[in-house]
Structures are given as structure tokens and as C-alpha cells.
PDB file of C-alpha atoms in Angstrom:
ATOM      1  CA  MET A 197      63.092 -99.644  40.358  1.00 66.00           C
ATOM      2  CA  GLU A 198      65.148 -97.907  37.658  1.00 73.00           C
ATOM      3  CA  ASN A 199      68.368 -99.065  39.206  1.00 82.00           C
ATOM      4  CA  ASN A 200      67.208-102.814  38.932  1.00 80.00           C
ATOM      5  CA  ILE A 201      66.351-102.306  35.375  1.00 81.00           C
ATOM      6  CA  LYS A 202      69.810-100.911  34.610  1.00 85.00           C
ATOM      7  CA  ARG A 203      71.467-103.837  36.637  1.00 87.00           C
ATOM      8  CA  GLY A 204      69.103-106.401  34.717  1.00 84.00           C
ATOM      9  CA  MET A 205      70.205-104.859  31.391  1.00 85.00           C
ATOM     10  CA  LEU A 206      73.905-105.187  32.291  1.00 90.00           C
ATOM     11  CA  PHE A 207      73.593-108.690  33.550  1.00 88.00           C
ATOM     12  CA  GLY A 208      71.710-109.661  30.502  1.00 86.00           C
ATOM     13  CA  PHE A 209      74.283-108.158  28.072  1.00 90.00           C
ATOM     14  CA  ILE A 210      77.092-109.944  30.133  1.00 93.00           C
ATOM     15  CA  GLY A 211      75.083-113.300  29.737  1.00 90.00           C
ATOM     16  CA  ILE A 212      74.757-112.702  25.833  1.00 90.00           C
ATOM     17  CA  ILE A 213      78.543-111.838  25.368  1.00 94.00           C
ATOM     18  CA  CYS A 214      79.150-115.035  27.372  1.00 95.00           C
ATOM     19  CA  PHE A 215      76.909-117.224  25.184  1.00 92.00           C
ATOM     20  CA  SER A 216      78.186-115.533  22.131  1.00 93.00           C
ATOM     21  CA  LEU A 217      81.779-117.048  22.829  1.00 95.00           C
ATOM     22  CA  THR A 218      80.483-120.447  23.016  1.00 94.00           C
ATOM     23  CA  LEU A 219      80.767-121.323  19.353  1.00 93.00           C
ATOM     24  CA  PRO A 220      84.428-119.816  18.857  1.00 95.00           C
ATOM     25  CA  ALA A 221      85.627-121.769  22.101  1.00 96.00           C
ATOM     26  CA  THR A 222      83.995-124.875  20.757  1.00 95.00           C
ATOM     27  CA  SER A 223      85.568-124.532  17.475  1.00 94.00           C
ATOM     28  CA  ILE A 224      88.980-123.935  19.211  1.00 95.00           C
ATOM     29  CA  ALA A 225      88.887-126.807  21.726  1.00 95.00           C
ATOM     30  CA  VAL A 226      87.138-129.694  19.853  1.00 94.00           C
ATOM     31  CA  PRO A 227      90.143-130.688  17.520  1.00 93.00           C
ATOM     32  CA  TYR A 228      92.241-131.207  20.558  1.00 95.00           C
ATOM     33  CA  PHE A 229      89.828-132.885  23.143  1.00 95.00           C
ATOM     34  CA  GLY A 230      87.196-134.446  21.023  1.00 93.00           C
ATOM     35  CA  GLU A 231      83.311-134.246  20.991  1.00 93.00           C
ATOM     36  CA  THR A 232      82.813-136.261  24.176  1.00 94.00           C
ATOM     37  CA  ILE A 233      85.116-134.241  26.345  1.00 95.00           C
ATOM     38  CA  ILE A 234      83.793-130.891  24.920  1.00 95.00           C
ATOM     39  CA  GLY A 235      80.066-131.825  24.612  1.00 94.00           C
ATOM     40  CA  LEU A 236      79.650-133.754  27.994  1.00 94.00           C
ATOM     41  CA  GLY A 237      82.986-133.082  29.902  1.00 94.00           C
ATOM     42  CA  ARG A 238      81.972-129.447  30.332  1.00 95.00           C
ATOM     43  CA  THR A 239      78.883-130.503  32.279  1.00 95.00           C
ATOM     44  CA  VAL A 240      81.033-132.872  34.668  1.00 95.00           C
ATOM     45  CA  ILE A 241      83.375-129.846  35.544  1.00 95.00           C
ATOM     46  CA  ALA A 242      80.437-127.486  35.971  1.00 95.00           C
ATOM     47  CA  ALA A 243      78.562-129.944  38.176  1.00 95.00           C
ATOM     48  CA  ILE A 244      81.674-129.761  40.616  1.00 94.00           C
ATOM     49  CA  ILE A 245      81.148-125.840  41.070  1.00 92.00           C
ATOM     50  CA  VAL A 246      77.373-126.344  41.164  1.00 94.00           C
ATOM     51  CA  SER A 247      77.679-128.865  44.030  1.00 94.00           C
ATOM     52  CA  ILE A 248      79.873-126.603  46.019  1.00 93.00           C
ATOM     53  CA  ILE A 249      77.326-123.619  45.547  1.00 92.00           C
ATOM     54  CA  PHE A 250      74.434-125.864  46.531  1.00 92.00           C
ATOM     55  CA  ILE A 251      76.126-127.188  49.748  1.00 91.00           C
ATOM     56  CA  ILE A 252      76.975-123.727  50.777  1.00 92.00           C
ATOM     57  CA  LYS A 253      73.483-122.217  50.017  1.00 89.00           C
ATOM     58  CA  LYS A 254      71.820-125.397  51.362  1.00 86.00           C
ATOM     59  CA  GLU A 255      69.326-125.624  48.500  1.00 86.00           C
ATOM     60  CA  SER A 256      66.244-127.640  48.904  1.00 87.00           C
ATOM     61  CA  PHE A 257      65.820-130.601  46.638  1.00 89.00           C
ATOM     62  CA  PRO A 258      63.308-130.311  43.914  1.00 92.00           C
ATOM     63  CA  ASN A 259      59.832-132.094  43.835  1.00 90.00           C
ATOM     64  CA  GLN A 260      58.727-134.668  41.502  1.00 89.00           C
ATOM     65  CA  LYS A 261      56.835-132.573  39.086  1.00 89.00           C
ATOM     66  CA  GLN A 262      59.868-130.108  39.003  1.00 91.00           C
ATOM     67  CA  LEU A 263      62.281-133.182  38.488  1.00 92.00           C
ATOM     68  CA  LYS A 264      60.326-133.871  35.320  1.00 90.00           C
ATOM     69  CA  SER A 265      60.577-130.625  33.825  1.00 90.00           C
ATOM     70  CA  LEU A 266      64.492-130.380  34.860  1.00 93.00           C
ATOM     71  CA  GLY A 267      64.839-133.583  32.930  1.00 93.00           C
ATOM     72  CA  ILE A 268      63.656-131.670  29.827  1.00 92.00           C
ATOM     73  CA  VAL A 269      65.968-128.797  30.469  1.00 90.00           C
ATOM     74  CA  ALA A 270      68.907-131.087  30.974  1.00 93.00           C
ATOM     75  CA  VAL A 271      68.212-133.207  27.902  1.00 93.00           C
ATOM     76  CA  GLY A 272      68.290-129.882  25.849  1.00 92.00           C
ATOM     77  CA  ALA A 273      70.716-127.538  27.489  1.00 90.00           C
ATOM     78  CA  VAL A 274      73.059-130.223  29.182  1.00 92.00           C
ATOM     79  CA  LEU A 275      73.209-133.039  26.638  1.00 93.00           C
ATOM     80  CA  ALA A 276      71.711-132.291  23.186  1.00 93.00           C
ATOM     81  CA  PHE A 277      72.911-128.557  22.649  1.00 92.00           C
ATOM     82  CA  PRO A 278      76.475-129.095  23.608  1.00 93.00           C
ATOM     83  CA  LEU A 279      76.827-132.256  21.871  1.00 94.00           C
ATOM     84  CA  LEU A 280      75.137-131.177  18.557  1.00 94.00           C
ATOM     85  CA  THR A 281      77.089-127.713  18.465  1.00 94.00           C
ATOM     86  CA  THR A 282      80.249-129.596  19.103  1.00 93.00           C
ATOM     87  CA  PHE A 283      79.529-131.812  16.375  1.00 93.00           C
ATOM     88  CA  ALA A 284      78.707-128.948  14.023  1.00 92.00           C
ATOM     89  CA  MET A 285      81.741-126.907  14.704  1.00 91.00           C
ATOM     90  CA  LYS A 286      83.967-129.647  13.541  1.00 88.00           C
ATOM     91  CA  SER A 287      83.174-128.811  10.071  1.00 86.00           C
ATOM     92  CA  LEU A 288      81.143-125.424   9.895  1.00 89.00           C
ATOM     93  CA  PRO A 289      82.745-121.777  10.457  1.00 90.00           C
ATOM     94  CA  VAL A 290      81.362-119.910  13.572  1.00 92.00           C
ATOM     95  CA  SER A 291      79.747-117.240  11.310  1.00 88.00           C
ATOM     96  CA  HIS A 292      77.873-120.071   9.576  1.00 86.00           C
ATOM     97  CA  GLY A 293      76.556-121.214  12.873  1.00 89.00           C
ATOM     98  CA  ALA A 294      75.735-117.900  14.106  1.00 89.00           C
ATOM     99  CA  ILE A 295      73.200-117.543  11.422  1.00 88.00           C
ATOM    100  CA  GLU A 296      71.431-120.661  12.282  1.00 88.00           C
ATOM    101  CA  LEU A 297      71.581-120.273  15.805  1.00 87.00           C
ATOM    102  CA  ALA A 298      69.786-116.825  15.450  1.00 85.00           C
ATOM    103  CA  LEU A 299      66.589-118.626  15.283  1.00 86.00           C
ATOM    104  CA  LEU A 300      66.798-119.794  18.853  1.00 83.00           C
ATOM    105  CA  PRO A 301      64.894-117.036  20.310  1.00 80.00           C
ATOM    106  CA  LEU A 302      61.930-117.550  17.805  1.00 81.00           C
ATOM    107  CA  ALA A 303      61.986-121.249  18.421  1.00 83.00           C
ATOM    108  CA  THR A 304      61.969-120.624  22.356  1.00 78.00           C
ATOM    109  CA  ALA A 305      58.834-118.218  21.797  1.00 77.00           C
ATOM    110  CA  GLY A 306      57.026-120.735  19.840  1.00 81.00           C
ATOM    111  CA  PHE A 307      57.602-123.636  22.491  1.00 82.00           C
ATOM    112  CA  ALA A 308      56.626-121.159  25.321  1.00 75.00           C
ATOM    113  CA  MET A 309      53.471-120.503  23.426  1.00 76.00           C
ATOM    114  CA  TRP A 310      52.580-124.089  23.075  1.00 79.00           C
ATOM    115  CA  ARG A 311      53.399-124.877  26.726  1.00 71.00           C
ATOM    116  CA  GLY A 312      51.618-121.881  28.016  1.00 67.00           C
ATOM    117  CA  GLY A 313      48.373-123.059  26.149  1.00 69.00           C
ATOM    118  CA  GLU A 314      48.513-120.292  23.606  1.00 65.00           C
ATOM    119  CA  ARG A 315      48.030-120.235  19.871  1.00 73.00           C
ATOM    120  CA  PRO A 316      50.644-118.387  17.620  1.00 72.00           C
ATOM    121  CA  SER A 317      49.224-115.930  15.272  1.00 78.00           C
ATOM    122  CA  LYS A 318      49.749-115.866  11.458  1.00 81.00           C
ATOM    123  CA  ARG A 319      52.585-113.132  11.910  1.00 84.00           C
ATOM    124  CA  TYR A 320      54.362-115.738  13.879  1.00 80.00           C
ATOM    125  CA  TRP A 321      54.175-118.384  11.524  1.00 82.00           C
ATOM    126  CA  ILE A 322      55.048-116.219   8.618  1.00 86.00           C
ATOM    127  CA  ALA A 323      57.957-114.765  10.337  1.00 84.00           C
ATOM    128  CA  SER A 324      59.249-118.249  11.310  1.00 82.00           C
ATOM    129  CA  ILE A 325      58.796-119.689   7.789  1.00 86.00           C
ATOM    130  CA  ILE A 326      60.601-116.689   6.347  1.00 88.00           C
ATOM    131  CA  GLY A 327      63.311-116.808   8.960  1.00 85.00           C
ATOM    132  CA  SER A 328      63.788-120.587   8.610  1.00 86.00           C
ATOM    133  CA  ILE A 329      63.887-120.580   4.704  1.00 86.00           C
ATOM    134  CA  ALA A 330      66.367-117.881   4.575  1.00 86.00           C
ATOM    135  CA  VAL A 331      68.621-120.026   6.993  1.00 86.00           C
ATOM    136  CA  LEU A 332      68.145-123.085   4.858  1.00 84.00           C
ATOM    137  CA  LEU A 333      68.949-121.280   1.669  1.00 85.00           C
ATOM    138  CA  TYR A 334      72.159-119.918   3.149  1.00 85.00           C
ATOM    139  CA  ALA A 335      73.136-123.405   4.461  1.00 84.00           C
ATOM    140  CA  VAL A 336      72.559-125.031   1.090  1.00 83.00           C
ATOM    141  CA  TYR A 337      74.485-122.280  -0.749  1.00 81.00           C
ATOM    142  CA  LEU A 338      77.587-122.637   1.398  1.00 78.00           C
ATOM    143  CA  GLY A 339      77.023-126.354   1.250  1.00 74.00           C
ATOM    144  CA  LEU A 340      77.354-126.179  -2.486  1.00 61.00           C
ATOM    145  CA  GLY A 341      73.816-127.285  -3.058  1.00 69.00           C
ATOM    146  CA  GLN A 342      73.164-129.467  -0.093  1.00 72.00           C
ATOM    147  CA  LEU A 343      72.717-129.347   3.681  1.00 78.00           C
ATOM    148  CA  GLN A 344      75.810-130.645   5.627  1.00 86.00           C
ATOM    149  CA  ASN A 345      75.480-132.867   8.610  1.00 90.00           C
ATOM    150  CA  GLY A 346      76.634-129.921  10.711  1.00 90.00           C
ATOM    151  CA  ASP A 347      73.701-127.839   9.528  1.00 90.00           C
ATOM    152  CA  VAL A 348      71.295-130.533  10.317  1.00 91.00           C
ATOM    153  CA  ALA A 349      72.893-130.970  13.777  1.00 93.00           C
ATOM    154  CA  LEU A 350      72.423-127.131  14.441  1.00 92.00           C
ATOM    155  CA  ILE A 351      69.010-126.977  13.234  1.00 91.00           C
ATOM    156  CA  VAL A 352      67.955-129.693  15.603  1.00 93.00           C
ATOM    157  CA  ALA A 353      69.967-128.126  18.403  1.00 93.00           C
ATOM    158  CA  VAL A 354      68.010-124.923  18.116  1.00 90.00           C
ATOM    159  CA  LEU A 355      64.625-127.000  18.322  1.00 91.00           C
ATOM    160  CA  ILE A 356      65.502-129.058  21.258  1.00 93.00           C
ATOM    161  CA  LEU A 357      67.171-126.032  23.199  1.00 87.00           C
ATOM    162  CA  GLY A 358      64.221-123.974  22.363  1.00 85.00           C
ATOM    163  CA  LEU A 359      62.071-126.425  24.092  1.00 88.00           C
ATOM    164  CA  SER A 360      64.455-126.600  26.914  1.00 87.00           C
ATOM    165  CA  TYR A 361      64.652-122.828  27.340  1.00 80.00           C
ATOM    166  CA  ALA A 362      60.871-122.687  27.441  1.00 80.00           C
ATOM    167  CA  GLU A 363      60.537-125.356  29.842  1.00 84.00           C
ATOM    168  CA  GLY A 364      63.137-123.791  32.096  1.00 81.00           C
ATOM    169  CA  GLY A 365      61.490-120.229  31.778  1.00 76.00           C
ATOM    170  CA  LYS A 366      58.329-121.763  33.066  1.00 78.00           C
ATOM    171  CA  LEU A 367      60.154-123.705  35.971  1.00 83.00           C
ATOM    172  CA  SER A 368      62.181-120.785  36.987  1.00 79.00           C
ATOM    173  CA  LYS A 369      58.984-119.094  38.455  1.00 75.00           C
ATOM    174  CA  GLU A 370      58.720-121.797  40.853  1.00 83.00           C
ATOM    175  CA  LEU A 371      62.300-123.122  41.507  1.00 85.00           C
ATOM    176  CA  GLY A 372      64.338-119.726  41.001  1.00 80.00           C
ATOM    177  CA  SER A 373      66.210-118.471  37.900  1.00 74.00           C
ATOM    178  CA  TRP A 374      69.724-119.651  38.116  1.00 84.00           C
ATOM    179  CA  GLN A 375      68.598-122.880  40.041  1.00 90.00           C
ATOM    180  CA  VAL A 376      67.204-124.358  37.101  1.00 88.00           C
ATOM    181  CA  ILE A 377      70.297-124.824  34.881  1.00 89.00           C
ATOM    182  CA  ALA A 378      72.319-125.841  38.228  1.00 93.00           C
ATOM    183  CA  TRP A 379      69.998-128.805  38.859  1.00 94.00           C
ATOM    184  CA  ALA A 380      69.759-129.706  35.305  1.00 93.00           C
ATOM    185  CA  ILE A 381      73.694-129.698  35.333  1.00 95.00           C
ATOM    186  CA  LEU A 382      73.557-132.091  38.303  1.00 95.00           C
ATOM    187  CA  ILE A 383      70.940-134.252  36.933  1.00 94.00           C
ATOM    188  CA  GLY A 384      72.819-134.853  33.616  1.00 93.00           C
ATOM    189  CA  ALA A 385      76.599-134.965  35.061  1.00 94.00           C
ATOM    190  CA  PRO A 386      76.387-138.420  36.615  1.00 94.00           C
ATOM    191  CA  PHE A 387      75.337-139.992  33.246  1.00 93.00           C
ATOM    192  CA  PHE A 388      78.436-138.359  31.518  1.00 94.00           C
ATOM    193  CA  ILE A 389      81.126-139.433  33.898  1.00 94.00           C
ATOM    194  CA  ILE A 390      81.931-142.905  32.311  1.00 94.00           C
ATOM    195  CA  PRO A 391      81.689-141.728  28.432  1.00 94.00           C
ATOM    196  CA  VAL A 392      83.950-138.767  29.707  1.00 94.00           C
ATOM    197  CA  GLY A 393      86.295-141.022  31.517  1.00 94.00           C
ATOM    198  CA  LEU A 394      86.778-143.322  28.642  1.00 94.00           C
ATOM    199  CA  SER A 395      87.628-140.504  26.338  1.00 94.00           C
ATOM    200  CA  ILE A 396      90.319-139.023  28.244  1.00 93.00           C
ATOM    201  CA  SER A 397      93.789-139.709  26.974  1.00 93.00           C
ATOM    202  CA  VAL A 398      97.409-138.623  27.699  1.00 92.00           C
ATOM    203  CA  ASP A 399      97.524-136.984  24.266  1.00 91.00           C
ATOM    204  CA  MET A 400      95.329-134.144  25.493  1.00 93.00           C
ATOM    205  CA  LEU A 401      98.120-133.026  27.770  1.00 92.00           C
ATOM    206  CA  GLN A 402      99.648-131.682  24.591  1.00 93.00           C
ATOM    207  CA  ALA A 403      96.899-129.500  23.719  1.00 95.00           C
ATOM    208  CA  PRO A 404      97.888-125.762  23.791  1.00 96.00           C
ATOM    209  CA  ILE A 405      96.779-123.363  26.336  1.00 96.00           C
ATOM    210  CA  GLU A 406      94.242-121.788  24.190  1.00 96.00           C
ATOM    211  CA  ALA A 407      92.504-125.066  23.833  1.00 96.00           C
ATOM    212  CA  TRP A 408      92.525-125.605  27.663  1.00 97.00           C
ATOM    213  CA  ILE A 409      91.273-122.031  28.262  1.00 97.00           C
ATOM    214  CA  SER A 410      88.294-122.694  25.902  1.00 96.00           C
ATOM    215  CA  LEU A 411      87.579-126.139  27.539  1.00 96.00           C
ATOM    216  CA  PHE A 412      87.279-124.249  30.852  1.00 96.00           C
ATOM    217  CA  TYR A 413      85.384-121.444  29.503  1.00 97.00           C
ATOM    218  CA  LEU A 414      82.825-123.924  28.129  1.00 96.00           C
ATOM    219  CA  ALA A 415      82.592-125.623  31.490  1.00 95.00           C
ATOM    220  CA  VAL A 416      82.559-122.623  33.929  1.00 95.00           C
ATOM    221  CA  VAL A 417      80.974-119.774  31.845  1.00 95.00           C
ATOM    222  CA  SER A 418      78.751-121.095  28.858  1.00 94.00           C
ATOM    223  CA  GLN A 419      77.564-124.048  30.794  1.00 93.00           C
ATOM    224  CA  PHE A 420      76.721-122.269  34.122  1.00 93.00           C
ATOM    225  CA  LEU A 421      77.742-118.555  34.646  1.00 92.00           C
ATOM    226  CA  ALA A 422      76.313-117.377  31.546  1.00 91.00           C
ATOM    227  CA  TYR A 423      73.047-118.761  32.468  1.00 85.00           C
ATOM    228  CA  VAL A 424      73.339-117.060  36.007  1.00 84.00           C
ATOM    229  CA  ALA A 425      73.903-113.770  34.550  1.00 87.00           C
ATOM    230  CA  TRP A 426      71.044-114.150  31.808  1.00 84.00           C
ATOM    231  CA  TYR A 427      68.486-115.298  34.142  1.00 77.00           C
ATOM    232  CA  GLY A 428      69.566-112.946  36.869  1.00 80.00           C
ATOM    233  CA  GLY A 429      69.349-110.032  34.467  1.00 81.00           C
ATOM    234  CA  MET A 430      65.826-110.995  33.318  1.00 75.00           C
ATOM    235  CA  SER A 431      64.478-111.340  36.937  1.00 72.00           C
ATOM    236  CA  LEU A 432      65.839-107.825  37.643  1.00 78.00           C
ATOM    237  CA  GLY A 433      65.080-106.025  34.480  1.00 78.00           C
ATOM    238  CA  GLY A 434      62.016-107.964  33.206  1.00 71.00           C
ATOM    239  CA  ILE A 435      61.935-110.807  30.716  1.00 65.00           C
ATOM    240  CA  ALA A 436      60.719-108.797  27.801  1.00 60.00           C
ATOM    241  CA  ARG A 437      62.877-105.958  28.183  1.00 71.00           C
ATOM    242  CA  VAL A 438      66.074-107.861  28.727  1.00 74.00           C
ATOM    243  CA  GLY A 439      64.927-110.547  26.418  1.00 70.00           C
ATOM    244  CA  GLN A 440      65.642-108.120  23.496  1.00 72.00           C
ATOM    245  CA  ILE A 441      69.380-107.989  24.118  1.00 80.00           C
ATOM    246  CA  GLN A 442      69.770-111.645  22.310  1.00 77.00           C
ATOM    247  CA  TYR A 443      69.086-109.871  18.926  1.00 79.00           C
ATOM    248  CA  LEU A 444      72.704-108.898  19.244  1.00 85.00           C
ATOM    249  CA  GLN A 445      74.026-112.414  19.740  1.00 86.00           C
ATOM    250  CA  PRO A 446      74.385-113.513  16.103  1.00 88.00           C
ATOM    251  CA  PHE A 447      76.355-110.243  15.443  1.00 89.00           C
ATOM    252  CA  LEU A 448      78.539-110.765  18.419  1.00 91.00           C
ATOM    253  CA  MET A 449      79.220-114.338  17.521  1.00 91.00           C
ATOM    254  CA  ILE A 450      80.166-113.226  13.894  1.00 90.00           C
ATOM    255  CA  GLY A 451      82.434-110.460  15.391  1.00 91.00           C
ATOM    256  CA  PHE A 452      84.052-112.980  17.738  1.00 93.00           C
ATOM    257  CA  SER A 453      84.768-115.460  14.783  1.00 92.00           C
ATOM    258  CA  VAL A 454      86.606-112.664  12.962  1.00 91.00           C
ATOM    259  CA  LEU A 455      88.489-111.631  16.227  1.00 92.00           C
ATOM    260  CA  PHE A 456      89.535-115.149  17.629  1.00 91.00           C
ATOM    261  CA  LEU A 457      89.388-117.406  14.692  1.00 92.00           C
ATOM    262  CA  GLY A 458      90.386-115.021  11.820  1.00 91.00           C
ATOM    263  CA  GLU A 459      87.301-116.036   9.852  1.00 90.00           C
ATOM    264  CA  SER A 460      86.356-113.856   6.709  1.00 86.00           C
ATOM    265  CA  ILE A 461      82.783-112.420   6.622  1.00 85.00           C
ATOM    266  CA  THR A 462      80.922-111.879   3.477  1.00 85.00           C
ATOM    267  CA  TRP A 463      78.121-109.280   2.938  1.00 86.00           C
ATOM    268  CA  LEU A 464      75.840-112.170   2.134  1.00 85.00           C
ATOM    269  CA  THR A 465      76.506-113.247   5.895  1.00 86.00           C
ATOM    270  CA  ILE A 466      75.746-109.756   7.381  1.00 87.00           C
ATOM    271  CA  VAL A 467      72.683-109.473   4.985  1.00 87.00           C
ATOM    272  CA  LEU A 468      71.257-112.839   6.151  1.00 85.00           C
ATOM    273  CA  ALA A 469      71.955-112.277   9.797  1.00 88.00           C
ATOM    274  CA  ILE A 470      69.826-108.889   9.608  1.00 89.00           C
ATOM    275  CA  VAL A 471      67.055-110.628   7.711  1.00 88.00           C
ATOM    276  CA  VAL A 472      66.940-113.431  10.315  1.00 87.00           C
ATOM    277  CA  VAL A 473      67.043-111.112  13.137  1.00 87.00           C
ATOM    278  CA  ILE A 474      64.119-109.064  11.818  1.00 89.00           C
ATOM    279  CA  CYS A 475      62.061-112.266  11.381  1.00 86.00           C
ATOM    280  CA  VAL A 476      62.814-113.027  14.988  1.00 80.00           C
ATOM    281  CA  ILE A 477      61.916-109.653  16.237  1.00 82.00           C
ATOM    282  CA  ILE A 478      58.626-109.646  14.348  1.00 83.00           C
ATOM    283  CA  GLY A 479      57.711-113.237  15.084  1.00 78.00           C
ATOM    284  CA  LYS A 480      58.735-113.248  18.787  1.00 68.00           C
ATOM    285  CA  ASN A 481      56.624-109.965  19.236  1.00 70.00           C
ATOM    286  CA  ALA A 482      53.402-111.217  17.519  1.00 69.00           C
ATOM    287  CA  PRO A 483      50.388-111.255  19.290  1.00 71.00           C
ATOM    288  CA  VAL A 484      49.055-114.744  20.470  1.00 63.00           C
ATOM    289  CA  ILE A 485      45.561-116.014  21.223  1.00 61.00           C
ATOM    290  CA  LYS A 486      44.798-118.084  24.619  1.00 59.00           C
ATOM    291  CA  LYS A 487      43.218-121.266  23.752  1.00 55.00           C
ATOM    292  CA  GLU A 488      40.681-120.382  26.491  1.00 52.00           C
ATOM    293  CA  SER A 489      39.767-117.296  24.466  1.00 49.00           C
ATOM    294  CA  LEU A 490      39.211-119.427  21.323  1.00 44.00           C
ATOM    295  CA  TYR A 491      37.005-121.684  23.078  1.00 42.00           C
ATOM    296  CA  LYS A 492      34.899-118.921  24.572  1.00 48.00           C
ATOM    297  CA  ASN A 493      34.650-117.259  21.309  1.00 46.00           C
ATOM    298  CA  SER A 494      33.414-120.501  19.576  1.00 44.00           C
ATOM    299  CA  VAL A 495      30.829-121.012  22.441  1.00 41.00           C
ATOM    300  CA  LEU A 496      29.316-117.309  22.063  1.00 41.00           C
ATOM    301  CA  HIS A 497      29.345-117.976  18.317  1.00 46.00           C
ATOM    302  CA  ASP A 498      27.310-121.269  18.603  1.00 47.00           C
ATOM    303  CA  LYS A 499      25.025-119.329  21.149  1.00 45.00           C
ATOM    304  CA  SER A 500      24.579-116.586  18.722  1.00 47.00           C
ATOM    305  CA  LYS A 501      23.655-118.926  15.847  1.00 46.00           C
ATOM    306  CA  ASN A 502      21.242-120.871  18.003  1.00 48.00           C
ATOM    307  CA  LEU A 503      19.740-117.451  18.844  1.00 47.00           C
ATOM    308  CA  MET A 504      19.104-116.775  15.182  1.00 49.00           C
TER     309      MET A 504
END
């Protein structure tokens, strides 16, 4: 049992490191390959790897109900998030994006409560509002008084991916952890082949080696292997325990932006990252009330009133 927990924590940490390199890799690759190749082409490449794995493992096909949930996962994790973050990284520093993406665990928790028939507590809403206001003020401050298009793209990306993660987490109990993202990749890839093919140009061959490494990193690691490590870690070490590791992600992103992109980090960025992570911790760990409990309490209250 203890060994499983240690292995789970290790896999979870590896997954978070992999995810934390996604924005820096996107920032490096998008000027050379464009939004379509980086946003959608990564899925086409990942689909080749997934297909080989599925053939070897002889995975069974999902049922109709599972396919509907996989469609939600595919829209968020395979289509919307890669495209929106790719668009945002054309104009925003990675450290800036790290602050906004730090709200992702909170968004995921909110959608998970909703999908699970739970009602978030006041603590969740207060933490969500404070964290969101902090992010918006930071974005407006850096945008010289207004939100940039990249900020809007990242905020929408957080909301859509939050729903996708919640749906994927629920579905993984039936289908298996890594199989969820693998099937989502296979569902999305056929729709991307034509736009990706039309976006390929001879000029891309002149891209530097770091751009090619970033492209294949996004396709092989960010789009697939990172999910395998992350979901595998949570299945071994427990969702609650391993899930705490994602609080490190914004700081890792900021560190990688300095290491690989030479971005300068201000104290305001560090302070805002700490504030947002604290809000996420408070909100994500806030108590929730089951809707069934609310209904029972309401019925009991009505009965007590009738007795009086």
C-alpha cells in the first residue's frame, strides 16, 4: 500500500512537470508552425501512437453513453484547450499564462461538484471569486487597463478544460484512467487531418531544432504521456492525495519560462501566484452538500412545521 502511494506521488509529479512545460513549448513552436499545426497537429501525431497501443492491447470500443462523455473530453482537452492556449501564447508571456491557468483545479472542482450532483459551499464561491478577481486584475494591469484577447482565450480555456477534466475523471472509473484521453484523441484526430494538412508548408522545414522538439513534445508528451502519468499516479496514490501536486504547476511554469525563454519575473507575479494557489486550495477543499441531503433536510423541515 505504501509503495503504491509513493509510486503514485512520483507519477503524479512527473505528470505535473510534463504539463508545466506545455506553455513554454507552445510559445517556442507557434511562431514557426502556426496555430493550426500546434493546436491540432499535436493530436494527429498523438493519434498515431495511441492507435498502435490500442492495436497491441486490443482495447474494446466504448459504448454509446461513454462516447458522449468522450466527446466532451475531446472538445476540451483535444480541441479547445490546445487551440486557445496556442492563440494566447502568440501574445502573452508564459508566466502570465501560468497565473491564469492556476485556476484550473478550482474550475475542475466546480464542474465535478455539478456533475456529481453536489452543491458547492459558500467557502468555494468566496475562494473562486477572490481568485478570479486577482487573476483579472493582474491581466488588466499587464494589459495596460484592458483584457487582451490572449487573456480571454486562457480564461475560456480554463472553463472548458475544467468541464472536460471533470467529465474525464468521472468516466475514468468506468473506462480506465489513460484510456479516456486516448479515446478522446482518436475521436478528435480525424476531424483535424484536413485543416492540419492544408496548413503544412515547405517553409516549416526551415524551423530550428528547438521548434521541432517543442512540436513533438506537445504531441507525444503534453497531449498523451503526461495524462498517462497523471491519471496513473492518481489511481495508485489516490485522487485527493496526488491531486495536491497540481498546486506546484504555476510555480513550475514560471520557473520554466525563466529557464527556457529567459522571461523576467516580477514580485507581483510571484505574489499573485501564491494568492491564487491559496484560493484554489481553500476552494478545492471546501465542504460540499449533496443535493439529496438538501432535499431530505427540506422534507424534514416541512414535516416539523406541519407537526407544530
